[in-house]
mmCIF file of C-alpha atoms in Angstrom:
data_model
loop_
_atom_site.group_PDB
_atom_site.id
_atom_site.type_symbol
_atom_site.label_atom_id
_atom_site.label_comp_id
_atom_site.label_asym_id
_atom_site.label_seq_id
_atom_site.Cartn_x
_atom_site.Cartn_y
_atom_site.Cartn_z
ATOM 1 C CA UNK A 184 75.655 164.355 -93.404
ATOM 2 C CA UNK A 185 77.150 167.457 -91.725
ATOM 3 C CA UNK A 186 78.669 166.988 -88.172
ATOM 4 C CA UNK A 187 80.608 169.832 -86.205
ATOM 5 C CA UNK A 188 82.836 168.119 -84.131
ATOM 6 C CA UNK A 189 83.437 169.790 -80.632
ATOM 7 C CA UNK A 190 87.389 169.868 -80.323
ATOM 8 C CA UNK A 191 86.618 170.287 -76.333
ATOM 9 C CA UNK A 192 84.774 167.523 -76.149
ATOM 10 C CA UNK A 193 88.582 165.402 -77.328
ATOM 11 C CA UNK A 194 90.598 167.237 -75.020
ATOM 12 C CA UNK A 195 92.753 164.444 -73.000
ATOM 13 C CA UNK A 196 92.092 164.436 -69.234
ATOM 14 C CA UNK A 197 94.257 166.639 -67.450
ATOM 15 C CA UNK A 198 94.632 163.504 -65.434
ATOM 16 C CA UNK A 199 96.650 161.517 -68.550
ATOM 17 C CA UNK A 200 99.288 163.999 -68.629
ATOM 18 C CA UNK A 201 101.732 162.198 -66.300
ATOM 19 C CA UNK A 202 103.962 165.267 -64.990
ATOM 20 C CA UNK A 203 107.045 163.160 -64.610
ATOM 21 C CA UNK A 204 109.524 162.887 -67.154
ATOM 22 C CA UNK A 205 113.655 163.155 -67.053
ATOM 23 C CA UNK A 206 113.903 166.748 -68.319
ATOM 24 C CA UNK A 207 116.692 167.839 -66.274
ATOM 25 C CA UNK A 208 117.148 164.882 -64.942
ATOM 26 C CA UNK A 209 121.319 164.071 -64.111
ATOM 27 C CA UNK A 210 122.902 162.848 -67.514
ATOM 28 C CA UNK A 211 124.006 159.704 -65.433
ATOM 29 C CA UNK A 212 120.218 159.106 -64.374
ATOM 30 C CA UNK A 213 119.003 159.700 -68.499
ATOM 31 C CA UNK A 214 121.879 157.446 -69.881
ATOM 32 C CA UNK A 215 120.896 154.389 -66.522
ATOM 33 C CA UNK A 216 117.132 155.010 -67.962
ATOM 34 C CA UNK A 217 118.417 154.841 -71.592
ATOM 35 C CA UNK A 218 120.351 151.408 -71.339
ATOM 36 C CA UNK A 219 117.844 149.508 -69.216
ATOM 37 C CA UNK A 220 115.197 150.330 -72.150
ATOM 38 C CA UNK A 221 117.613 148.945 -74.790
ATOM 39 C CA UNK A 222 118.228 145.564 -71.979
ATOM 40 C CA UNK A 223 114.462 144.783 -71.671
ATOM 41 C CA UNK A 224 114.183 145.218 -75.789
ATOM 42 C CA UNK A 225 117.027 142.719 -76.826
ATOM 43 C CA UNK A 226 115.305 140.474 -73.934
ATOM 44 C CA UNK A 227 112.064 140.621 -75.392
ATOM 45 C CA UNK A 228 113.293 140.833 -79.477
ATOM 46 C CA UNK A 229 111.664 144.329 -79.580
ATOM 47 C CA UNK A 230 112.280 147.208 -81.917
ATOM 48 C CA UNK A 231 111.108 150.710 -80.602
ATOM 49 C CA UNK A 232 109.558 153.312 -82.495
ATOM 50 C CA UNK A 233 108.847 156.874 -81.600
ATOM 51 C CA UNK A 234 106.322 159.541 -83.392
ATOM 52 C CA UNK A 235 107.574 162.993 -83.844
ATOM 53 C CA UNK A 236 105.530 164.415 -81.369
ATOM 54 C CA UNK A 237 106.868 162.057 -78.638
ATOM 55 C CA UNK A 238 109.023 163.624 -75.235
ATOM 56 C CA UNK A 239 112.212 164.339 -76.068
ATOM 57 C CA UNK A 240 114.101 161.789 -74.374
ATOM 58 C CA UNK A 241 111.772 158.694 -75.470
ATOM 59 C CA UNK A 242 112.755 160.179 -79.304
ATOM 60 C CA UNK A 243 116.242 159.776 -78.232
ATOM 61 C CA UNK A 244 115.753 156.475 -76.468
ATOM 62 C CA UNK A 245 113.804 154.979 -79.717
ATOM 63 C CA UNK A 246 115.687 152.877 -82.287
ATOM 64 C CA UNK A 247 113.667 154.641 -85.102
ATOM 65 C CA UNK A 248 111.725 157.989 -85.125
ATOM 66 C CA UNK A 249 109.489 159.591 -87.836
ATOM 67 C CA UNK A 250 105.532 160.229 -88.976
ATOM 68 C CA UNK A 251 103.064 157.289 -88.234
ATOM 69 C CA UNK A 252 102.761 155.709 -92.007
ATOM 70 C CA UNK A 253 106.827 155.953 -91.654
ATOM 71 C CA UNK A 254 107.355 154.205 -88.683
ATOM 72 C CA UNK A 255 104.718 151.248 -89.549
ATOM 73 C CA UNK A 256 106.715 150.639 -92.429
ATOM 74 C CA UNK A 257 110.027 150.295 -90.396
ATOM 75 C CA UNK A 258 107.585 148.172 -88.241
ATOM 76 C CA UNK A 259 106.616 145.755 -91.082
ATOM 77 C CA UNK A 260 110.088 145.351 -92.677
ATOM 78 C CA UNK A 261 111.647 145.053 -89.026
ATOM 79 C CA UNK A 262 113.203 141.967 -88.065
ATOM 80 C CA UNK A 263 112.112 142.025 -84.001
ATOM 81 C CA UNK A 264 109.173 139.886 -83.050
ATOM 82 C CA UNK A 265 107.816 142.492 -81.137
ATOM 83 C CA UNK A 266 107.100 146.353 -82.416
ATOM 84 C CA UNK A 267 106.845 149.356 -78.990
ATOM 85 C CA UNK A 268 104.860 151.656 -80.614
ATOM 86 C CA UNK A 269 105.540 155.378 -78.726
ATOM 87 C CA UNK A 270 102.408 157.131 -80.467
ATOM 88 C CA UNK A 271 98.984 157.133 -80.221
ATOM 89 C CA UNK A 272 96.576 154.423 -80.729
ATOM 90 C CA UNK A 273 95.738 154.627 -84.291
ATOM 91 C CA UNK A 274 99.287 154.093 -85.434
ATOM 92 C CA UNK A 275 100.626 150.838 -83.258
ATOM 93 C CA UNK A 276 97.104 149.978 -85.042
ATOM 94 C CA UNK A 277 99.042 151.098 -88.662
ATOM 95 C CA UNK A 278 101.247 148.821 -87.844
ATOM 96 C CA UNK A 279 99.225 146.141 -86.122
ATOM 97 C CA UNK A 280 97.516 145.992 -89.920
ATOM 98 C CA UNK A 281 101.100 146.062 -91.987
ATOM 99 C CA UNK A 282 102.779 143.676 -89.344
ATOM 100 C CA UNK A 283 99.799 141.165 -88.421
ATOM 101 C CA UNK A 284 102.351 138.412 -87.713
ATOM 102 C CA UNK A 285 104.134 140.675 -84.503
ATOM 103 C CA UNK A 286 103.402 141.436 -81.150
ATOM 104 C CA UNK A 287 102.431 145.062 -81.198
ATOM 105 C CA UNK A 288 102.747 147.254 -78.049
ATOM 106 C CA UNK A 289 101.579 150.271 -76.798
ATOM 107 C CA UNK A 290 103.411 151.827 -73.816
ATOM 108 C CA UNK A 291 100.079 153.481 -72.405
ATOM 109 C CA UNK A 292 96.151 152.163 -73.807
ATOM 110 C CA UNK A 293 95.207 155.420 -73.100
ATOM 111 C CA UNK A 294 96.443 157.207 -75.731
ATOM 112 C CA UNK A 295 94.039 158.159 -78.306
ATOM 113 C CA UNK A 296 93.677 160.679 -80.896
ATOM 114 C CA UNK A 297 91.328 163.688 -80.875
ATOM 115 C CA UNK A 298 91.478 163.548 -84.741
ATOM 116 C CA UNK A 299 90.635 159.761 -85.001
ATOM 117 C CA UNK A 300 87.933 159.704 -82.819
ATOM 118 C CA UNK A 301 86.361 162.626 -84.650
ATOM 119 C CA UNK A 302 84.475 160.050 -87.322
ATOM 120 C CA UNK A 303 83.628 156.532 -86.574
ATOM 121 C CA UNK A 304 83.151 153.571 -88.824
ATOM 122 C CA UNK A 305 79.164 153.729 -88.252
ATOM 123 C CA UNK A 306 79.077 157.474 -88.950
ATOM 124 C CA UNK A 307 81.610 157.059 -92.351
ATOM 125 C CA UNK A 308 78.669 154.071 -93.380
ATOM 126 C CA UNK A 309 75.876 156.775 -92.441
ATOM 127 C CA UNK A 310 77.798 159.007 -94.538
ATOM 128 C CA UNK A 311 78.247 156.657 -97.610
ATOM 129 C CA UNK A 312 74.706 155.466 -97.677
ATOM 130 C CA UNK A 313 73.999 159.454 -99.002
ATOM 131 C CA UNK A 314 76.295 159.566 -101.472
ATOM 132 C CA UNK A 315 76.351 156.009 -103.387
ATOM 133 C CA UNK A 316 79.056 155.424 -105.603
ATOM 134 C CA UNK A 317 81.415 158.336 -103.939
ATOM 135 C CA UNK A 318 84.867 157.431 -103.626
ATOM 136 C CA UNK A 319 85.905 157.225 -99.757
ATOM 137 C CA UNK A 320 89.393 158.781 -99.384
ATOM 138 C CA UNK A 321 90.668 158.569 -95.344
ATOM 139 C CA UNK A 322 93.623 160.104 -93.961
ATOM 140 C CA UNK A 323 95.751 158.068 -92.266
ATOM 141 C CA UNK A 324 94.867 159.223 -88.901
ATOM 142 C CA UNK A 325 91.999 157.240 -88.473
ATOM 143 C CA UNK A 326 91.351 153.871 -86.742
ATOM 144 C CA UNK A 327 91.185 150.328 -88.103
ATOM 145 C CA UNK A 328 87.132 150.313 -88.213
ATOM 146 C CA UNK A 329 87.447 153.476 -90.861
ATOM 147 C CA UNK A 330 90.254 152.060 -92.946
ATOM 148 C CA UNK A 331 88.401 149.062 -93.334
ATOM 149 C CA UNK A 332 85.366 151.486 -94.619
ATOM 150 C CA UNK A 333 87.718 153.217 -97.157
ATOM 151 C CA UNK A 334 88.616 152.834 -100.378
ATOM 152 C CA UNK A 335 91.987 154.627 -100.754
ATOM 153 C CA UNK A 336 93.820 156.169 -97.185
ATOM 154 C CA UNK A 337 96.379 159.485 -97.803
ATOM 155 C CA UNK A 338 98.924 160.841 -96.067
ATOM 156 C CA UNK A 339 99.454 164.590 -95.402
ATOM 157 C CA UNK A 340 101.740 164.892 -98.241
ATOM 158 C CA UNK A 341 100.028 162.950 -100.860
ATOM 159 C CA UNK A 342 96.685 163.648 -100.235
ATOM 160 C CA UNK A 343 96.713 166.098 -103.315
ATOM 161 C CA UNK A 344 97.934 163.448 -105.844
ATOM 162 C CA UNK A 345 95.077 160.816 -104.286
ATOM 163 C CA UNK A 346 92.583 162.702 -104.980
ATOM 164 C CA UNK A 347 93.779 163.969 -108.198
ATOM 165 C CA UNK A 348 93.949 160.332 -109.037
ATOM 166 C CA UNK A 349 90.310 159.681 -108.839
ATOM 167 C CA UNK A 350 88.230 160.374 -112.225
ATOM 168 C CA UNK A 351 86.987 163.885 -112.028
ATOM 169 C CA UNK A 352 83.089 162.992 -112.474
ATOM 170 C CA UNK A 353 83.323 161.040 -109.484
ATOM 171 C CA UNK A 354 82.496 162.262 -105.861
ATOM 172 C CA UNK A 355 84.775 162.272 -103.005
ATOM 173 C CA UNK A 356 84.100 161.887 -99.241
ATOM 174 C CA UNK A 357 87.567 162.864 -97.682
ATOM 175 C CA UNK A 358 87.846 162.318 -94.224
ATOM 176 C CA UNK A 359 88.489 162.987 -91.013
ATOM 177 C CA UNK A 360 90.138 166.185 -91.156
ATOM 178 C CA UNK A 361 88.720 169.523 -92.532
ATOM 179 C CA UNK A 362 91.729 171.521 -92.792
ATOM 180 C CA UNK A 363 93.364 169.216 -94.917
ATOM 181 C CA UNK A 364 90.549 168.742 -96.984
ATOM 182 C CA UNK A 365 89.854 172.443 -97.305
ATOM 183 C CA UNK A 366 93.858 172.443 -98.447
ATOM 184 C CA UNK A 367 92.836 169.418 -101.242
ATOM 185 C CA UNK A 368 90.131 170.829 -102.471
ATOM 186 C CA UNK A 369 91.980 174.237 -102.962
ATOM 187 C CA UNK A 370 94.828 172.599 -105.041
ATOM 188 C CA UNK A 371 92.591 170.511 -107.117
ATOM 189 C CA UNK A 372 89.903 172.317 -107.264
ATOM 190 C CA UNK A 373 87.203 169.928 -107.014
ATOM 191 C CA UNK A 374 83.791 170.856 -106.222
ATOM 192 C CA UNK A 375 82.226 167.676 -105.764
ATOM 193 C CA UNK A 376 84.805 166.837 -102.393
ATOM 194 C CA UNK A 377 82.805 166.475 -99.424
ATOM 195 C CA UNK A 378 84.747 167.069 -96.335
ATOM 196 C CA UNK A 379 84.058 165.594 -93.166
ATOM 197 C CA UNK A 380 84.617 168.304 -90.014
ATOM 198 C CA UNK A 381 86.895 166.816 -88.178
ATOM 199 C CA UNK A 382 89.968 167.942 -86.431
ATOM 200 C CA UNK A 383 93.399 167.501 -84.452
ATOM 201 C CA UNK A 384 92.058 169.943 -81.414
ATOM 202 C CA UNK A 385 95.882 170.365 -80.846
ATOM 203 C CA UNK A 386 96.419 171.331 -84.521
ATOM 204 C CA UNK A 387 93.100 173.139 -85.170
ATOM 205 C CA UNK A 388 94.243 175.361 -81.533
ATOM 206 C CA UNK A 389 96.890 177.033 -83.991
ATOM 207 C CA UNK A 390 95.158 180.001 -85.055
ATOM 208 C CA UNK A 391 95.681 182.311 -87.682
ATOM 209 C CA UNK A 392 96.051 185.756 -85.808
ATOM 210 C CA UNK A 393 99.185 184.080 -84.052
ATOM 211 C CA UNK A 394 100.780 183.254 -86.955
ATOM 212 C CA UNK A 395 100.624 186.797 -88.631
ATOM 213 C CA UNK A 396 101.641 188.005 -85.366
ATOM 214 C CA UNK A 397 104.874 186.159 -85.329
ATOM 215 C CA UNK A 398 105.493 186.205 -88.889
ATOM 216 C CA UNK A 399 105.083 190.132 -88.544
ATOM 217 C CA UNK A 400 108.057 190.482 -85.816
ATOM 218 C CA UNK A 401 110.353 188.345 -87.208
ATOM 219 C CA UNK A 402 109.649 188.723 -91.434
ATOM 220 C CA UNK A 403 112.994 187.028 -92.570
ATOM 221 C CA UNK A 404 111.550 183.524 -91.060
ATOM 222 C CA UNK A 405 110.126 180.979 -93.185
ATOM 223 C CA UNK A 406 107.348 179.679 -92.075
ATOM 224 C CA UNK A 407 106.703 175.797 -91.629
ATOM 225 C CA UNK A 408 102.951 174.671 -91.359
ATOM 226 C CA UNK A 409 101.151 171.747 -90.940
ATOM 227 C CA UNK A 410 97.771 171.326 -93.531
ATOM 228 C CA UNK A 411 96.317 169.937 -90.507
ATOM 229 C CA UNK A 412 96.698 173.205 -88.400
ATOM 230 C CA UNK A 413 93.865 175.998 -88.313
ATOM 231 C CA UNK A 414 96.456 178.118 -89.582
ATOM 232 C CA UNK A 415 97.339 176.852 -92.727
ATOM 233 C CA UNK A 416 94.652 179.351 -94.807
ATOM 234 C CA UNK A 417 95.933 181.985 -92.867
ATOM 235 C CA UNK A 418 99.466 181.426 -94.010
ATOM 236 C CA UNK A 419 98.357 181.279 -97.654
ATOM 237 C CA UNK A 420 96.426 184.638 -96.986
ATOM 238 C CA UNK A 421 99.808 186.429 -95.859
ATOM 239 C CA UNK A 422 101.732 185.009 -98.983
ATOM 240 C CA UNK A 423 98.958 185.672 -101.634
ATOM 241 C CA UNK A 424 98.536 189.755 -99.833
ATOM 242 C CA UNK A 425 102.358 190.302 -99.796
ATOM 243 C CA UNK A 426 102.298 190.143 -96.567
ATOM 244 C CA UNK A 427 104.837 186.906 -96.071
ATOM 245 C CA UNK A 428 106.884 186.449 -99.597
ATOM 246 C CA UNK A 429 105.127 183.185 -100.653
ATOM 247 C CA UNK A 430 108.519 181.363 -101.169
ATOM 248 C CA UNK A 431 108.956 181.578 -97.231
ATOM 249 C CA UNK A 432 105.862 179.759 -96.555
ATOM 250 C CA UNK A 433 105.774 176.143 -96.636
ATOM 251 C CA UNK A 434 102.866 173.629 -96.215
ATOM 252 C CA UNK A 435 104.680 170.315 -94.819
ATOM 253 C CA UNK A 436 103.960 167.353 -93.380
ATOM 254 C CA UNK A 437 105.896 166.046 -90.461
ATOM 255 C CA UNK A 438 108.228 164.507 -93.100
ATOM 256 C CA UNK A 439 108.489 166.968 -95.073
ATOM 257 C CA UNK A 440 109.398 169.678 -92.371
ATOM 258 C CA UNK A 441 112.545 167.513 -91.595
ATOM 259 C CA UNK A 442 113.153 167.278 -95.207
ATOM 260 C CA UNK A 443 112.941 171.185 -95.831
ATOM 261 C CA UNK A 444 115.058 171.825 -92.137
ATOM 262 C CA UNK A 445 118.283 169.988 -92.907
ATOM 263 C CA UNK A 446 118.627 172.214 -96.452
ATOM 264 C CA UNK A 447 117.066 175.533 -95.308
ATOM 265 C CA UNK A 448 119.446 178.460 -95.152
ATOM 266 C CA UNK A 449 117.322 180.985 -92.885
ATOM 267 C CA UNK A 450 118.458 181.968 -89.807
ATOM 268 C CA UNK A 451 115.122 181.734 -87.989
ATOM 269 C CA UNK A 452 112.138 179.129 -89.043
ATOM 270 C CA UNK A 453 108.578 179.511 -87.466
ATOM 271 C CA UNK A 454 106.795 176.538 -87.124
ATOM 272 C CA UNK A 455 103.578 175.016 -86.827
ATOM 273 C CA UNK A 456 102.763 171.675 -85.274
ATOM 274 C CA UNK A 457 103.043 169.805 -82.265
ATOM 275 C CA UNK A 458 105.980 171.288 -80.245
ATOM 276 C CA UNK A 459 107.397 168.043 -80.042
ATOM 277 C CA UNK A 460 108.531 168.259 -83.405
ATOM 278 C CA UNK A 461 110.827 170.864 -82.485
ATOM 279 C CA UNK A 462 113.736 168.736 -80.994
ATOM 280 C CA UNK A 463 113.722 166.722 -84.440
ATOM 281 C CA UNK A 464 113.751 169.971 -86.394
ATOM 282 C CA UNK A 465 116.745 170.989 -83.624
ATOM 283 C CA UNK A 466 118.176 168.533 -84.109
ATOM 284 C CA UNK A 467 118.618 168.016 -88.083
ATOM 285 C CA UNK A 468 119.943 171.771 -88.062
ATOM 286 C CA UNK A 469 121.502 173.063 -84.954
ATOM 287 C CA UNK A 470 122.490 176.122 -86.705
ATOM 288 C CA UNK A 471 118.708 177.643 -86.499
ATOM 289 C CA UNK A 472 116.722 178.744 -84.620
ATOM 290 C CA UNK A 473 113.130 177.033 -84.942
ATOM 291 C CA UNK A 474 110.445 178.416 -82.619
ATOM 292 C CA UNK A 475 107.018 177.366 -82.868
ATOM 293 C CA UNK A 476 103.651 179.570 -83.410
ATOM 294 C CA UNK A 477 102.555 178.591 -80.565
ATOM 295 C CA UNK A 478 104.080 176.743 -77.378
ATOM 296 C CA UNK A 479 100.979 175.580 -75.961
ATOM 297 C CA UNK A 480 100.495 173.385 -78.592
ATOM 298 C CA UNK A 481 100.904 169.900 -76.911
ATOM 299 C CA UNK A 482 99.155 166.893 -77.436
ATOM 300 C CA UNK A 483 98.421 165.491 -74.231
ATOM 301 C CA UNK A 484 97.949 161.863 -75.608
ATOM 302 C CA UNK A 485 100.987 161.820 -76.903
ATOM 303 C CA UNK A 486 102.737 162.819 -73.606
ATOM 304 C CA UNK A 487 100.469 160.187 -71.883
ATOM 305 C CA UNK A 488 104.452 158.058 -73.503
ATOM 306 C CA UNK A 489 106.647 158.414 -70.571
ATOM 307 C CA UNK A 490 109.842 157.163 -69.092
ATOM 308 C CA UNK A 491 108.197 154.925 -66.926
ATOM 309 C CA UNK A 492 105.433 153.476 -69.439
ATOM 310 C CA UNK A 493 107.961 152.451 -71.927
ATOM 311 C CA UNK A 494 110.321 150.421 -69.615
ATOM 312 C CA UNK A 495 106.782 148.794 -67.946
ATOM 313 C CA UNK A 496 105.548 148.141 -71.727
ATOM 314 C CA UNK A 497 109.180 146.195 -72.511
ATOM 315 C CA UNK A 498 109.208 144.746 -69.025
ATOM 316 C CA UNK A 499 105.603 143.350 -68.561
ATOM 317 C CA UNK A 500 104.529 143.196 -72.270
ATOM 318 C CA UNK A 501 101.751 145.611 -72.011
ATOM 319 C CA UNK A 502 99.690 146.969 -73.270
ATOM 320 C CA UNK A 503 99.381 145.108 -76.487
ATOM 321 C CA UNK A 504 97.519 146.125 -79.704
ATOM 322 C CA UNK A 505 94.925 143.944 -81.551
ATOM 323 C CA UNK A 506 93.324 144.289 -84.932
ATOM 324 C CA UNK A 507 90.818 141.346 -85.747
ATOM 325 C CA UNK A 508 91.628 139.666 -89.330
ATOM 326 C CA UNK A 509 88.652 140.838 -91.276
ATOM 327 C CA UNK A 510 89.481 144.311 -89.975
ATOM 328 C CA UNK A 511 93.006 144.311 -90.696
ATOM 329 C CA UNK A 512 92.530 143.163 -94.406
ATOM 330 C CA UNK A 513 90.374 145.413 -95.409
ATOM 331 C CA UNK A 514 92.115 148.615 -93.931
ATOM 332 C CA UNK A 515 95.442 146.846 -95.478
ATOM 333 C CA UNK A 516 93.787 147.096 -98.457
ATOM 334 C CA UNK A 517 93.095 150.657 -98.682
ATOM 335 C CA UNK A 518 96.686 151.647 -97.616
ATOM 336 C CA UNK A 519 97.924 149.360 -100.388
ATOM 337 C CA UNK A 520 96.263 150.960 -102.741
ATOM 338 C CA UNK A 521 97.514 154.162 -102.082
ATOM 339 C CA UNK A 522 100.981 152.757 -102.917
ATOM 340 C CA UNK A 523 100.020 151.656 -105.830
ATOM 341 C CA UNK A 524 99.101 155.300 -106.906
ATOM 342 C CA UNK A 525 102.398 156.292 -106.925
ATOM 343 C CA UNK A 526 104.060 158.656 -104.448
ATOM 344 C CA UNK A 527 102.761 157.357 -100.549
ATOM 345 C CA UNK A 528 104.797 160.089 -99.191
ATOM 346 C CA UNK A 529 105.157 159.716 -95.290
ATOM 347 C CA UNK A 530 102.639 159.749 -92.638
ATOM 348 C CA UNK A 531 101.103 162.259 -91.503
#
């Protein structure tokens, strides 16, 4: 099955992108904010977690931060009742399926996941039905419904040593995302890896010709990039011409970009993902100067998180995630077994 996925067609509605957040806002208005959130949490036994790409001050507000897989960890080891998932829906899902026991929230239903909904659990059933016997290997970023279809999930920085892990004779269907895929099957070398075409429209929106442009006026600048960005060939390209030297370029996942910024040395770092990822990377190493490829790239799911949604989530108990049992064992299932593999990396 071969399905071009229209990243238009997952845009967010302009209308999802609440405007108001506490950017500039008085310090004594952020810090009033900031200790009403952590009130209403110790009222209602509730840890908060933040993705990377979350606004800056609900980062700062959160008790933990980090990649998806990352944060449903924290979620599942956590001793609060109730887990605030700032993210998008798939995760407070993650950790719906590694926490079953807790209340899971969401601060806002709404937000979904262009990446996600690019393959559903019908269309991954469609797609094993013409290749029997293929191993099913899903990125993390996927909901429930496709876990449960899976037989091994991966996280950006593992996905190499997953696949690697499966006996060479065998097929793979590797979903949802095709840039990552494309970067698999170019380190392992596989020919028999199908990859489904599915993207982050936010990721996918970094293109090559701005990243050679950048990389061109400032060449001392290593370069951070996401596999999941459109990019992320391009950035290979420079390296392998001369063009970048290849020890300045640096496929990462979220995790591993906040790894690789606390020990860097460079004076400048170019980077690209999700801008919000860019007050973590600030914030780990003050002393440089990250910029990203390009400062359009926003995910306006993610933003759908806001001041106001977070303190109405803790105060009301809304909106709250559910993963039916049958579901949530099966999709536990593949994530477990890509722990038992070995190195399960971070999240995305």
């Amino acid at each position: 099955m071969t399905v071009t996925v229209d990243a238009q067609a997952h845009q967010p509605p302009t209308d999802l992108v609440e405007p108001r957040s506490l950017d500039g806002a008085a310090d004594d208005v952020v810090e009033q904010w900031a200790a009403e959130v952590r009130r209403l949490a110790r009222e209602r036994d509730a840890v908060v977690l933040a993705h990377n790409y979350q606004r800056p001050e609900i980062q700062d507000v959160a008790d933990h931060t980090g990649d998806s897989l990352a944060l449903s960890r924290i979620a599942a080891a956590a001793d609060a009742s109730t887990i605030v998932f700032c993210g998008v829906h798939f995760m407070a899902e993650t950790a719906k399926i590694l926490a079953p026991e807790k209340t899971v929230l969401i601060p806002d239903a709404r937000a979904g996941c262009s990446l996600a909904d690019s393959i559903t659990a019908d269309q991954l059933r469609e797609w094993k039905v013409e290749h029997p016997g293929a191993v099913v290997v899903s990125y993390v970023n996927t909901t429930a419904a496709v876990k449960a279809e899976t037989d091994v999930c991966c996280t950006s920085s593992n996905a190499v040593d997953v696949v690697a892990s499966i006996p060479e004779d065998r097929e793979v269907l590797f979903l949802p995302d095709q840039f990552l895929g494309a970067h698999v099957r170019r380190e392992t070398g596989r020919t028999n890896l199908h990859v489904w075409a599915g993207e982050c429209h936010v990721h996918a929106g970094i293109n090559g010709a701005e990243l050679t442009a950048r990389a061109q006026a400032d060449p001392e600048a290593d370069l951070f990039v996401h596999p999941e960005c459109g990019c992320a060939t391009s950035a290979l390209y420079l390296a392998g011409e001369g063009a970048v030297p290849r020890e300045q370029v640096h496929i990462l996942s979220t995790g591993g970009m906040l790894d690789a910024a606390k020990n860097t040395t460079k004076a400048s770092v170019l980077v690209a993902t999700e801008v919000g990822m860019l007050h973590q990377l600030r914030r780990a190493n003050p002393a440089v100067d990250f910029r990203p490829v390009n400062e359009r790239a926003a995910c306006g799911y993610m933003k759908t998180i806001t001041p106001g949604s977070l303190t109405r989530a803790l105060r009301e108990g809304r909106d709250e995630v559910h993963v039916d049992a049958a579901t949530a064992e099966k999709a536990r299932a593949s994530v477990q077994r890509m722990i038992e593999i070995g190195h399960s990396g971070g999240g995305e």
